[in-house]
PDB file of C-alpha atoms in Angstrom:
ATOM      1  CA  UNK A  24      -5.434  11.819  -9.410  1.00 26.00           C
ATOM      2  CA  UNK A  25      -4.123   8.581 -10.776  1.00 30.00           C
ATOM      3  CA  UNK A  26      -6.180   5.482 -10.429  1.00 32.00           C
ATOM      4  CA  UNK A  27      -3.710   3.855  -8.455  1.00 34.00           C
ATOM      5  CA  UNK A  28      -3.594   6.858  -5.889  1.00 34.00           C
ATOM      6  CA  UNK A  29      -7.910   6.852  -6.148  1.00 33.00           C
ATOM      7  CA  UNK A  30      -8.083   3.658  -4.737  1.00 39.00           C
ATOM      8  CA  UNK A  31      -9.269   2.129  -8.365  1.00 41.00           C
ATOM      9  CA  UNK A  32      -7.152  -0.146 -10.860  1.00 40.00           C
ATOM     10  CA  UNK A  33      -3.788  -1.760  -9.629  1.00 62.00           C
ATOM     11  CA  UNK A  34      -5.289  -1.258  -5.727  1.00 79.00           C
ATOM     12  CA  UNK A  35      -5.196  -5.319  -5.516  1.00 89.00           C
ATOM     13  CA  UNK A  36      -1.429  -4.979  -5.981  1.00 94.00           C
ATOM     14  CA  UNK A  37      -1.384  -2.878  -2.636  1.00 97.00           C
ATOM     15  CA  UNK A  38      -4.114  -5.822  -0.739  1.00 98.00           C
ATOM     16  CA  UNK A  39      -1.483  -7.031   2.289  1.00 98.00           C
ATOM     17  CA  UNK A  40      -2.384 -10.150   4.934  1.00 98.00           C
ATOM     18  CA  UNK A  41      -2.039  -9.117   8.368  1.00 98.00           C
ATOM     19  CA  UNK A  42      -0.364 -12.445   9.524  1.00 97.00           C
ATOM     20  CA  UNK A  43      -3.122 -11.975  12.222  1.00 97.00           C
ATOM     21  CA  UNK A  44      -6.535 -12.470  10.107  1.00 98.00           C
ATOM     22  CA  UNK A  45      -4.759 -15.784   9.040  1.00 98.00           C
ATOM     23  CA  UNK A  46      -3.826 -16.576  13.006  1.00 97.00           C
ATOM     24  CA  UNK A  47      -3.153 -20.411  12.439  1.00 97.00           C
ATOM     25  CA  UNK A  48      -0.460 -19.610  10.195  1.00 98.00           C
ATOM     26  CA  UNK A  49       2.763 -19.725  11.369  1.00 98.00           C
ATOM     27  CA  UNK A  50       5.145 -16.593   9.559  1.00 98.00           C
ATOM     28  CA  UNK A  51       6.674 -19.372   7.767  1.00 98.00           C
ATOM     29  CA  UNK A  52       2.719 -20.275   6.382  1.00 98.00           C
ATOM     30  CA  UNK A  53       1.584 -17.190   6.060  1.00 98.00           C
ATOM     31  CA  UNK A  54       4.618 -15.989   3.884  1.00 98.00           C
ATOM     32  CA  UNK A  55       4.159 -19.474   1.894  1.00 98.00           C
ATOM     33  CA  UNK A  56       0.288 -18.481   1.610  1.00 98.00           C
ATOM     34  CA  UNK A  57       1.112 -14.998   0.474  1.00 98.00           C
ATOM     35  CA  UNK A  58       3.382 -16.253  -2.423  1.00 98.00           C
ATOM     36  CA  UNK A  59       0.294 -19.091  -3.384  1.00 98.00           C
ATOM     37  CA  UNK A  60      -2.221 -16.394  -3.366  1.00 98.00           C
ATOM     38  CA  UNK A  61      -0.546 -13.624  -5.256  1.00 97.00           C
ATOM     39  CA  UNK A  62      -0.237 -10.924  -2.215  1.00 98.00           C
ATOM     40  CA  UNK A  63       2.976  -8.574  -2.507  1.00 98.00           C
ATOM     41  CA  UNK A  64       2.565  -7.620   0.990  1.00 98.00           C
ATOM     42  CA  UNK A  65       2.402  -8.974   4.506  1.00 98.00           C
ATOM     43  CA  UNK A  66       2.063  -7.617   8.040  1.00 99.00           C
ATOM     44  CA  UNK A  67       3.775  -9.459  11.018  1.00 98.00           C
ATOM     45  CA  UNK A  68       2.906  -9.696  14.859  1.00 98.00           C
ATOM     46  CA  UNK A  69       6.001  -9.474  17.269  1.00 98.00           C
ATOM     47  CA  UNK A  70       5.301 -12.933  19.047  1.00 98.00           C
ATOM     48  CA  UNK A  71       4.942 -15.165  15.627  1.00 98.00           C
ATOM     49  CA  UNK A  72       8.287 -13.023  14.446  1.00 98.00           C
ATOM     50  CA  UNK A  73       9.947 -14.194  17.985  1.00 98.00           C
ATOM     51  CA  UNK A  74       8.547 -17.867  17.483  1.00 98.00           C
ATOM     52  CA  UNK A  75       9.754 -17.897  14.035  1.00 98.00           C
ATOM     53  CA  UNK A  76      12.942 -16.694  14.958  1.00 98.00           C
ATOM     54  CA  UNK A  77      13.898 -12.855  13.569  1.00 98.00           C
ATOM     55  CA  UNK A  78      16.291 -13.618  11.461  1.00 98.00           C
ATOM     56  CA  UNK A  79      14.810 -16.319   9.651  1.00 98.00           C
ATOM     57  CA  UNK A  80      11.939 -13.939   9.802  1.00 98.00           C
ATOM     58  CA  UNK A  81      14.070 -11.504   7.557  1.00 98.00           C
ATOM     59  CA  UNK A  82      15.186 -14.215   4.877  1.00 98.00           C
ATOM     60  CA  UNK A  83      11.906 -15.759   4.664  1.00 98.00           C
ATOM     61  CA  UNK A  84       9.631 -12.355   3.523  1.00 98.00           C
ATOM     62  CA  UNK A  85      13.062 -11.413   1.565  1.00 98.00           C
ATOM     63  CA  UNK A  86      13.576 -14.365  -0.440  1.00 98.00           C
ATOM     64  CA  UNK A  87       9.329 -14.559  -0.657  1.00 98.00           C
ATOM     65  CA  UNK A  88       9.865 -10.828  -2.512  1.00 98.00           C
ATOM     66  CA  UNK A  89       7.104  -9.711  -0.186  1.00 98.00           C
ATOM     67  CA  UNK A  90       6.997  -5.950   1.522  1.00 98.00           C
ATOM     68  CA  UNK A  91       6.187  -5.603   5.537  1.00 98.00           C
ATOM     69  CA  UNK A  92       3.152  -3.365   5.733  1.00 98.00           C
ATOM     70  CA  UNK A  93       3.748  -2.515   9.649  1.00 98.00           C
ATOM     71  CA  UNK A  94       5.103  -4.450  12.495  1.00 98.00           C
ATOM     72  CA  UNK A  95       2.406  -5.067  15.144  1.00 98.00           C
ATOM     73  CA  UNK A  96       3.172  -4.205  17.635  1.00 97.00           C
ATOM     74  CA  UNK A  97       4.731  -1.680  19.869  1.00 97.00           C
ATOM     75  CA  UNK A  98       3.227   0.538  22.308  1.00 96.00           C
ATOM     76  CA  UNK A  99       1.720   0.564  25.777  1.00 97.00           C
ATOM     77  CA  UNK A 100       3.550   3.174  26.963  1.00 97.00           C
ATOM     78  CA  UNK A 101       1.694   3.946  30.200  1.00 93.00           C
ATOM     79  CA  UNK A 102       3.176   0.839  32.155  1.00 88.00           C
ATOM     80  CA  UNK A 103       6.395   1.908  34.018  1.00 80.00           C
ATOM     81  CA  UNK A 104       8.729  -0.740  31.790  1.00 84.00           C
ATOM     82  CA  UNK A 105       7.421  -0.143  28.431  1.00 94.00           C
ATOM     83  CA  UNK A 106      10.516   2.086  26.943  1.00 97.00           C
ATOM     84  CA  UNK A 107      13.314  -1.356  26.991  1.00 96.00           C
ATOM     85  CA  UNK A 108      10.415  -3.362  24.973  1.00 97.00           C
ATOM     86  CA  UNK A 109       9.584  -0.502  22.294  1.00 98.00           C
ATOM     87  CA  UNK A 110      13.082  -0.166  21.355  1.00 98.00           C
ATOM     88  CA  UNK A 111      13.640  -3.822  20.829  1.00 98.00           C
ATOM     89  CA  UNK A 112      10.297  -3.285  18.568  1.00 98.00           C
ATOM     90  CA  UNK A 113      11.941  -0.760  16.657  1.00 98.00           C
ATOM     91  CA  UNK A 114      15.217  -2.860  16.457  1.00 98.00           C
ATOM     92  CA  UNK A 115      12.850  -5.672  15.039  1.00 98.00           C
ATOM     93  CA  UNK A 116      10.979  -2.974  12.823  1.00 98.00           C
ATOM     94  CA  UNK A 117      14.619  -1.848  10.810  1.00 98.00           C
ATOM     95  CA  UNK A 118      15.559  -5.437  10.882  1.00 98.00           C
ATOM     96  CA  UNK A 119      12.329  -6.255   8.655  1.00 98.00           C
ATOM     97  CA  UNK A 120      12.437  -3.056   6.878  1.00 98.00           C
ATOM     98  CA  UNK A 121       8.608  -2.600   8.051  1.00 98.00           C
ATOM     99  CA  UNK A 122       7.060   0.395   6.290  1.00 98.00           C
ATOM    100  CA  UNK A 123       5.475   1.308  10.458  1.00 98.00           C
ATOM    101  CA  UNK A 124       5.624  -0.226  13.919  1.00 98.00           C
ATOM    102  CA  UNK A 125       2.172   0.018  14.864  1.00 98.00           C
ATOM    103  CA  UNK A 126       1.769   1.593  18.540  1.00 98.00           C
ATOM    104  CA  UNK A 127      -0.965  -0.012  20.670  1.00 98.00           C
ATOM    105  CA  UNK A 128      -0.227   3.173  23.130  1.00 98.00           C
ATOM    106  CA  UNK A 129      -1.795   1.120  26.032  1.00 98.00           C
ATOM    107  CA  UNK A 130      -4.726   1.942  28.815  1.00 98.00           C
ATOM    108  CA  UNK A 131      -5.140   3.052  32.384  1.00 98.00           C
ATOM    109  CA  UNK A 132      -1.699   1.843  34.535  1.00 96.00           C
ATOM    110  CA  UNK A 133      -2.039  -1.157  36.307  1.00 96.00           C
ATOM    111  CA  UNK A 134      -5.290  -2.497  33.901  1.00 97.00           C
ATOM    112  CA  UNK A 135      -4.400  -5.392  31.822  1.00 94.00           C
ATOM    113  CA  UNK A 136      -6.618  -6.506  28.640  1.00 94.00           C
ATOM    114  CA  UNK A 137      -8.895  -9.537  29.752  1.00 91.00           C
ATOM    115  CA  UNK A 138      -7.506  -9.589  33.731  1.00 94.00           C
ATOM    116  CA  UNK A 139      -9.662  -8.640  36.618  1.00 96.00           C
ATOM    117  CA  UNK A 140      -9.079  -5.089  38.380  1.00 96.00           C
ATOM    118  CA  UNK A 141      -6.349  -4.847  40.507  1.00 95.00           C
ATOM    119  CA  UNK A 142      -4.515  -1.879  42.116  1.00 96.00           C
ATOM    120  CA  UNK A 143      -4.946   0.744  38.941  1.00 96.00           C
ATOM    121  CA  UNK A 144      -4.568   4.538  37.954  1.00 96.00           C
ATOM    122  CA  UNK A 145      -8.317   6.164  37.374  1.00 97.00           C
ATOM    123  CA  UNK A 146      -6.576   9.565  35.748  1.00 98.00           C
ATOM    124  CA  UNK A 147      -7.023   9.267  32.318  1.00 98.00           C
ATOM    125  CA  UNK A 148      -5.444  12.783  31.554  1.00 98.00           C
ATOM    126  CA  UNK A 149      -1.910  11.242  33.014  1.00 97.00           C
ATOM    127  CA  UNK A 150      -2.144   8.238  31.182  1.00 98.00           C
ATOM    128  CA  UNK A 151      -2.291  10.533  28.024  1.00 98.00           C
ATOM    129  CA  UNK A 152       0.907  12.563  29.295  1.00 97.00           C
ATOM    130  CA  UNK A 153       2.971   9.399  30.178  1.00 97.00           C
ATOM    131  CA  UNK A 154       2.278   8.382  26.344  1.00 98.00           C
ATOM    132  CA  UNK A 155       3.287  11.916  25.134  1.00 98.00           C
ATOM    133  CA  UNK A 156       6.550  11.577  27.436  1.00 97.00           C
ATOM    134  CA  UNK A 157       7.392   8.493  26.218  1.00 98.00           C
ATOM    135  CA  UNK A 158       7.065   9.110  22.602  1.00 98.00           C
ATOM    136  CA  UNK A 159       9.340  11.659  23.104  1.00 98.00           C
ATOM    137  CA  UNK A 160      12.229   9.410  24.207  1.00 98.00           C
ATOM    138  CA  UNK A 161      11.510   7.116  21.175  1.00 98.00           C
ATOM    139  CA  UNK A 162      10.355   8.861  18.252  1.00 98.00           C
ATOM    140  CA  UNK A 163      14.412  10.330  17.944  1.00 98.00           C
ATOM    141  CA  UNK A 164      15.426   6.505  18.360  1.00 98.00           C
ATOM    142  CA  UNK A 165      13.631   5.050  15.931  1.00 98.00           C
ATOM    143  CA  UNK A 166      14.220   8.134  13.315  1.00 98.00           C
ATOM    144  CA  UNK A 167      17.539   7.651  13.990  1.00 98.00           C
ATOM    145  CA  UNK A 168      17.230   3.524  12.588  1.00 98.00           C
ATOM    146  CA  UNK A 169      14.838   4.629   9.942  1.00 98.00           C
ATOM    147  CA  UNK A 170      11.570   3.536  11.483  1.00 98.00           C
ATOM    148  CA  UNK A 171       8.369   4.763  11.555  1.00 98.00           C
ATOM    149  CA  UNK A 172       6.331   5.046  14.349  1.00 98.00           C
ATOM    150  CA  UNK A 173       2.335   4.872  14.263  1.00 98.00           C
ATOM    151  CA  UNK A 174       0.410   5.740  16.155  1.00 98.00           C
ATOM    152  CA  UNK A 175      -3.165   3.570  16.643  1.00 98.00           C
ATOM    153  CA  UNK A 176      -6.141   5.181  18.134  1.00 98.00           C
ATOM    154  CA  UNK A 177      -8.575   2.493  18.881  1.00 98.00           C
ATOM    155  CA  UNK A 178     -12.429   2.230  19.044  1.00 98.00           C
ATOM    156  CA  UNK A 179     -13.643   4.036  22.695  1.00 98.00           C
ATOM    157  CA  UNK A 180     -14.511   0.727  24.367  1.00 97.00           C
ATOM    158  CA  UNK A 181     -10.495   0.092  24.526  1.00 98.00           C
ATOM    159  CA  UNK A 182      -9.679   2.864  26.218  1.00 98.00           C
ATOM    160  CA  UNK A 183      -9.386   1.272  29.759  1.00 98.00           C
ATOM    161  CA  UNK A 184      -6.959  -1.488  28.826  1.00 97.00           C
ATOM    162  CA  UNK A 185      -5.546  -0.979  25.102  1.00 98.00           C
ATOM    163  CA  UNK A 186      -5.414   2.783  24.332  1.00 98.00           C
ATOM    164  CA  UNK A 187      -6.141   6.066  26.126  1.00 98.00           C
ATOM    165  CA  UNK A 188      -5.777   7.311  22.395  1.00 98.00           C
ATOM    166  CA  UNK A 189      -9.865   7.344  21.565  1.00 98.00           C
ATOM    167  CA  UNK A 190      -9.850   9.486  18.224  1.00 98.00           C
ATOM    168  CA  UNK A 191      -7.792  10.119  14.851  1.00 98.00           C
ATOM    169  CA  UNK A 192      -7.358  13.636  15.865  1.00 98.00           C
ATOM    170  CA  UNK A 193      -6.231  12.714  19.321  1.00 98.00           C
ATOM    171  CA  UNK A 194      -3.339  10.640  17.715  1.00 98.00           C
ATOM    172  CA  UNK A 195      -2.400  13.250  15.262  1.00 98.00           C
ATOM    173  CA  UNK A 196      -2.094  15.930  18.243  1.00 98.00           C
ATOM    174  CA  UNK A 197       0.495  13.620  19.744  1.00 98.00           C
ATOM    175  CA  UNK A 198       2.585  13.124  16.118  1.00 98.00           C
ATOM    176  CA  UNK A 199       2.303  16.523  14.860  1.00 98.00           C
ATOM    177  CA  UNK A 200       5.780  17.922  17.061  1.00 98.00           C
ATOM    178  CA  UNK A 201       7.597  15.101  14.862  1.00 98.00           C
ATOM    179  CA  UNK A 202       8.840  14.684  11.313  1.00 98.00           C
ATOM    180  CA  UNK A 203       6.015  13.166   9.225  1.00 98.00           C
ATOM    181  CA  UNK A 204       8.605   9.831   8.724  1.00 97.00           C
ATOM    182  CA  UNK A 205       8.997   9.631  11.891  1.00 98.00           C
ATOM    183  CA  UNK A 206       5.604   9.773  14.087  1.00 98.00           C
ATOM    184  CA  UNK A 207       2.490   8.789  11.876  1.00 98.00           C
ATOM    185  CA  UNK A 208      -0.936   7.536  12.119  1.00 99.00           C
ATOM    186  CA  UNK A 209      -2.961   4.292  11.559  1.00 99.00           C
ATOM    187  CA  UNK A 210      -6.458   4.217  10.174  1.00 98.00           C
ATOM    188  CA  UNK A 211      -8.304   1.681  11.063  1.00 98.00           C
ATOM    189  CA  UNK A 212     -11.796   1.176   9.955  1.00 98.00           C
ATOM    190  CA  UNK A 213     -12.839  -1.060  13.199  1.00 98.00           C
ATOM    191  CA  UNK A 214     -11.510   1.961  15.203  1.00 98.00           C
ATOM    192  CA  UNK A 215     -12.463   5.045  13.880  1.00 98.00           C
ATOM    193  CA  UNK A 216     -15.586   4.228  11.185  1.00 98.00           C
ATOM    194  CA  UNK A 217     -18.367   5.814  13.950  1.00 98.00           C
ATOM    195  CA  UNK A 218     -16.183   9.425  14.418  1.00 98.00           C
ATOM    196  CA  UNK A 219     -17.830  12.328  13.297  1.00 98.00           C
ATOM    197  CA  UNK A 220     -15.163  14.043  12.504  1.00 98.00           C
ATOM    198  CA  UNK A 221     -13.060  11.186  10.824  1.00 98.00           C
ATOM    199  CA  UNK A 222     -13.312  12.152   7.425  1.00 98.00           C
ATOM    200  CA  UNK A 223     -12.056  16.443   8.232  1.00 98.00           C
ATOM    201  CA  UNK A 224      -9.381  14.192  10.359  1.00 98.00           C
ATOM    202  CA  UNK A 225      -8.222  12.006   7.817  1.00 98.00           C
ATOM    203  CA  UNK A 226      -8.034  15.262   5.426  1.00 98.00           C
ATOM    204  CA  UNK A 227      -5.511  16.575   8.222  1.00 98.00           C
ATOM    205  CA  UNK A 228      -3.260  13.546   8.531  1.00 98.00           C
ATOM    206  CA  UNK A 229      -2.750  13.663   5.361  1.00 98.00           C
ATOM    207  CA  UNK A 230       1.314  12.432   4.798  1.00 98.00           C
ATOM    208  CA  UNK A 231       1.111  11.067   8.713  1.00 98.00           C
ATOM    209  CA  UNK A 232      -1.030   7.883   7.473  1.00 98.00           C
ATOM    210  CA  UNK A 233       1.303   5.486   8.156  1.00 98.00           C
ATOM    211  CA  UNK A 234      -0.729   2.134   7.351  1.00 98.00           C
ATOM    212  CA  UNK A 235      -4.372   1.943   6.435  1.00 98.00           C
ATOM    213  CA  UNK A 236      -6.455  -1.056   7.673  1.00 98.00           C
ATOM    214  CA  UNK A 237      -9.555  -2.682   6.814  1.00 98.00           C
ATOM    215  CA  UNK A 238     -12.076  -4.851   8.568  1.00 98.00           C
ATOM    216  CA  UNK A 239     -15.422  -4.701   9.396  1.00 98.00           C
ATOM    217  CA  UNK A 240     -17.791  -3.703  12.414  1.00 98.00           C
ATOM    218  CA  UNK A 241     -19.825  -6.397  13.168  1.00 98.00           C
ATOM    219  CA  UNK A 242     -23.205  -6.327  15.057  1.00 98.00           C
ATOM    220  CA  UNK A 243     -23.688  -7.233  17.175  1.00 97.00           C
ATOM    221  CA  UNK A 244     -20.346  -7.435  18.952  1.00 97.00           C
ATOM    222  CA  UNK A 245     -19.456 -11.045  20.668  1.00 97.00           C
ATOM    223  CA  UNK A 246     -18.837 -11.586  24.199  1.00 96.00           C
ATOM    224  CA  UNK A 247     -14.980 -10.699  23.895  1.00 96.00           C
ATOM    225  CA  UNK A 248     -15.301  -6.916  22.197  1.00 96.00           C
ATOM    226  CA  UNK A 249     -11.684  -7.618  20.859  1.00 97.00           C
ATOM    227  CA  UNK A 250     -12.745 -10.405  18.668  1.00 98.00           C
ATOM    228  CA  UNK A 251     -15.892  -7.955  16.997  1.00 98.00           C
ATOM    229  CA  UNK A 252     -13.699  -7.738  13.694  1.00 98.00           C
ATOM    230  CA  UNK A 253     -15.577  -9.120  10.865  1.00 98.00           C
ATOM    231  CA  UNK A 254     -15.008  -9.776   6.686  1.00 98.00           C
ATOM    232  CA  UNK A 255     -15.635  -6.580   4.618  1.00 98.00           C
ATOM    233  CA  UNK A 256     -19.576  -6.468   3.745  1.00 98.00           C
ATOM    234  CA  UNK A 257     -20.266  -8.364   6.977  1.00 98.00           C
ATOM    235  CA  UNK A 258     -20.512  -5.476   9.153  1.00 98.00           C
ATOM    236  CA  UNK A 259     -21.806  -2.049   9.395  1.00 98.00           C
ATOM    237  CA  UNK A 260     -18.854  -0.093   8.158  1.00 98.00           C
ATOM    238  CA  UNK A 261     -19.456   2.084   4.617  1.00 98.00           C
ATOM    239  CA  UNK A 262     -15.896   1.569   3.244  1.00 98.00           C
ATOM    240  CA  UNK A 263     -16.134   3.622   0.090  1.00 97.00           C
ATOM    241  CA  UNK A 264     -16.131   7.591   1.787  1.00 98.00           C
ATOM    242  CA  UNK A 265     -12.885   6.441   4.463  1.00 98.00           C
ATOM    243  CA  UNK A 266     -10.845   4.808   1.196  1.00 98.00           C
ATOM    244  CA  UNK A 267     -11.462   7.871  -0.660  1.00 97.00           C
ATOM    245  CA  UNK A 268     -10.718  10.445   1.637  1.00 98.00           C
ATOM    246  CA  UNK A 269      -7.455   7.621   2.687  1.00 98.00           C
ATOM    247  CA  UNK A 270      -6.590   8.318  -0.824  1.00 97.00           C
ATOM    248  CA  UNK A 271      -7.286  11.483  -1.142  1.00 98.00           C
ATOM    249  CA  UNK A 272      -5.269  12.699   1.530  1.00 98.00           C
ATOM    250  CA  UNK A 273      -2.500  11.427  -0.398  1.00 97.00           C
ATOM    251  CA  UNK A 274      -1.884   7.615   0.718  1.00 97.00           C
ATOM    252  CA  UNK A 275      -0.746   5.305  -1.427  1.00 96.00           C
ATOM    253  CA  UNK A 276       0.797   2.463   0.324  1.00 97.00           C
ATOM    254  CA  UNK A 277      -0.706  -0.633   1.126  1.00 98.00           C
ATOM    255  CA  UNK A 278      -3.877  -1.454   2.527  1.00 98.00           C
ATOM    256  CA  UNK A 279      -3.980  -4.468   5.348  1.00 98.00           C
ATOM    257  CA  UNK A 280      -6.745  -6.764   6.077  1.00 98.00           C
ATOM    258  CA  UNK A 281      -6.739  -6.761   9.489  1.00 98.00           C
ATOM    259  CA  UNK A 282      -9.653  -9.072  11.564  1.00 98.00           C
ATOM    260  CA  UNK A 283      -9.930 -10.796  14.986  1.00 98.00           C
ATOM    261  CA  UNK A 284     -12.590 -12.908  15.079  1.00 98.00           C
ATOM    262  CA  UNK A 285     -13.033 -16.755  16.147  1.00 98.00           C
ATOM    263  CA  UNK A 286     -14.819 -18.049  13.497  1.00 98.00           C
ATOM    264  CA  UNK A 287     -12.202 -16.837  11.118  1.00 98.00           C
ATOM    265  CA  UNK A 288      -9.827 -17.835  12.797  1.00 98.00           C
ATOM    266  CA  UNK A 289     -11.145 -21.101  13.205  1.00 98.00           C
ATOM    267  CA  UNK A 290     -11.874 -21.462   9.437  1.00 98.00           C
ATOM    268  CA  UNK A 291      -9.133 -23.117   6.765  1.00 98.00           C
ATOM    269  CA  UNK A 292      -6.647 -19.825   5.834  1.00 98.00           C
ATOM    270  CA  UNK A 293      -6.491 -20.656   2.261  1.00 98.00           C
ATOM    271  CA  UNK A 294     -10.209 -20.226   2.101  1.00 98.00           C
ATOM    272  CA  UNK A 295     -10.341 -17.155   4.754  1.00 98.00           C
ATOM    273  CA  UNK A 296      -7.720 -15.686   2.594  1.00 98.00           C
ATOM    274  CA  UNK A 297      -9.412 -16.459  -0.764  1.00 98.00           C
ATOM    275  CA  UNK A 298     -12.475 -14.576   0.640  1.00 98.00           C
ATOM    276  CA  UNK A 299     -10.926 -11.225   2.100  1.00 98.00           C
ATOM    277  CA  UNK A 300      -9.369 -10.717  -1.293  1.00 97.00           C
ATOM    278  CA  UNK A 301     -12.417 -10.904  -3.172  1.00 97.00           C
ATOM    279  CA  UNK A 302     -14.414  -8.549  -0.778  1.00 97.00           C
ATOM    280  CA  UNK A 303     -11.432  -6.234  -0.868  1.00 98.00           C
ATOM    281  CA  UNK A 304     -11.384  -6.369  -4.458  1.00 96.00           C
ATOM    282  CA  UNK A 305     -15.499  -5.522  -4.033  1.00 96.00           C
ATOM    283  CA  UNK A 306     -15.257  -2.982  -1.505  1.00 97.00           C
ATOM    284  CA  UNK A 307     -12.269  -1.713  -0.882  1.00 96.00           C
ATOM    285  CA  UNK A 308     -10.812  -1.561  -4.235  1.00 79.00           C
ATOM    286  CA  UNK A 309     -13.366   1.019  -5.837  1.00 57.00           C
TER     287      UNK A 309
END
């Protein structure tokens, strides 16, 4: 195995921002901060790319020289209009050339992240099938534009409003009827660090990793779960056995830093971005 593909020497060259750990940053910023910093890569949330505008979007990471790690985000299929939104995604994906649109593949119908209950769907089972059904009526359109879907299966405690997809192996059940380059998988060490079976999973995804992101688990978790992201080294996560078996499963594409968390956010992104670099280069690139 070469030390690039081990996760060892020349892994720093594969370190991407997701636009998202840097929120304050406008695309325009966070491209300008990638260039200042040295980072080759970049990965770009659907609402700064629409504020931005996309095609300015486009000429800004192209004449920057940078590479879009994934698109973030398409996804939550169960509501009844989601299939109109997730092909604009796409459309947005192949106009960035993003190596993944990341699919969020969305909760119970009718509950909405952060929003009281209202009228909503209990069965859990028919969530999963609307998300199977739908994926079938996308995963041909964006193979036919040359975009990768993948998959996200996030941490249990967002399965009620963000994704009914729990578990590594759940996600890779739902990819496996598609070509590899066309349905894939997102690690995540937030989501799936506490799985007992994450490492025989990862083994199994093997080319269907998509996009491989890193953050830590912090404890204990604030008020708002969502924002429980923390700095490599500042949680509970042991990074070294998920990028190995990440790497030896065969990825070897880049590796996003990928936290929500107020106090970063709040914090200057120069010196937020200074920081995740050097505990990636401690932690992550081993």
């Amino acid at each position: 195995m070469s030390e690039r593909a081990a996760g060892g020497k020349g892994t720093m060259s594969r370190f991407s921002l997701n636009q998202w750990t840097t929120k304050r940053w406008s695309v325009a910023e966070a491209v300008d901060g990638c260039v200042r910093h040295g980072v080759e890569a970049i990965g770009l949330w659907r609402q700064n790319v629409a504020e931005q505008g996309l095609d300015e979007t486009v000429k800004l990471v192209a004449d920057a020289g940078l590479r879009v790690s994934s698109l973030c985000r398409g996804g939550f299929l169960t509501s009844q209009d989601a299939l109109d939104d997730n092909r604009r995604a796409i459309d947005e994906a192949a106009a960035l050339n993003a190596a993944c649109l990341v699919m969020v593949v969305g909760g119970l119908p009718g509950v909405a992240p952060g929003e009281p209950l209202g009228a909503f769907d209990r069965d859990l089972a028919g969530a999963r099938e609307r998300v199977a059904e739908a994926l079938a009526v996308l995963a041909p359109y964006a193979g036919a534009r040359g975009v990768r879907l993948a998959l996200e299966p996030l941490h249990p405690v967002y399965c009620a409003d963000r994704a009914v997809l729990s578990t590594l192996g759940q996600a890779l059940d739902l990819a496996e009827p598609y070509p590899a380059e066309q349905v894939g998988v997102v690690v995540d060490t937030f989501h799936i660090w506490w799985d007992p079976q994450v490492l025989a999973q990862i083994a199994r995804a093997g080319d269907r990793i998509a996009s491989y992101q890193v953050c830590d688990f912090l404890h204990p978790l604030p008020a708002d779960v969502l924002l429980g992201r923390g700095v490599m080294g500042d949680g509970v996560i042991d990074f070294a056995p998920l990028t190995r078996a990440v790497a030896e499963a065969g990825y070897t594409g880049d590796i996003e830093v990928e936290i929500f968390n107020a106090d970063v956010w709040a914090a200057d992104p120069d010196e937020v971005l200074t920081r995740v670099r050097t505990r990636f280069g401690e932690l992550i690139e081993v």
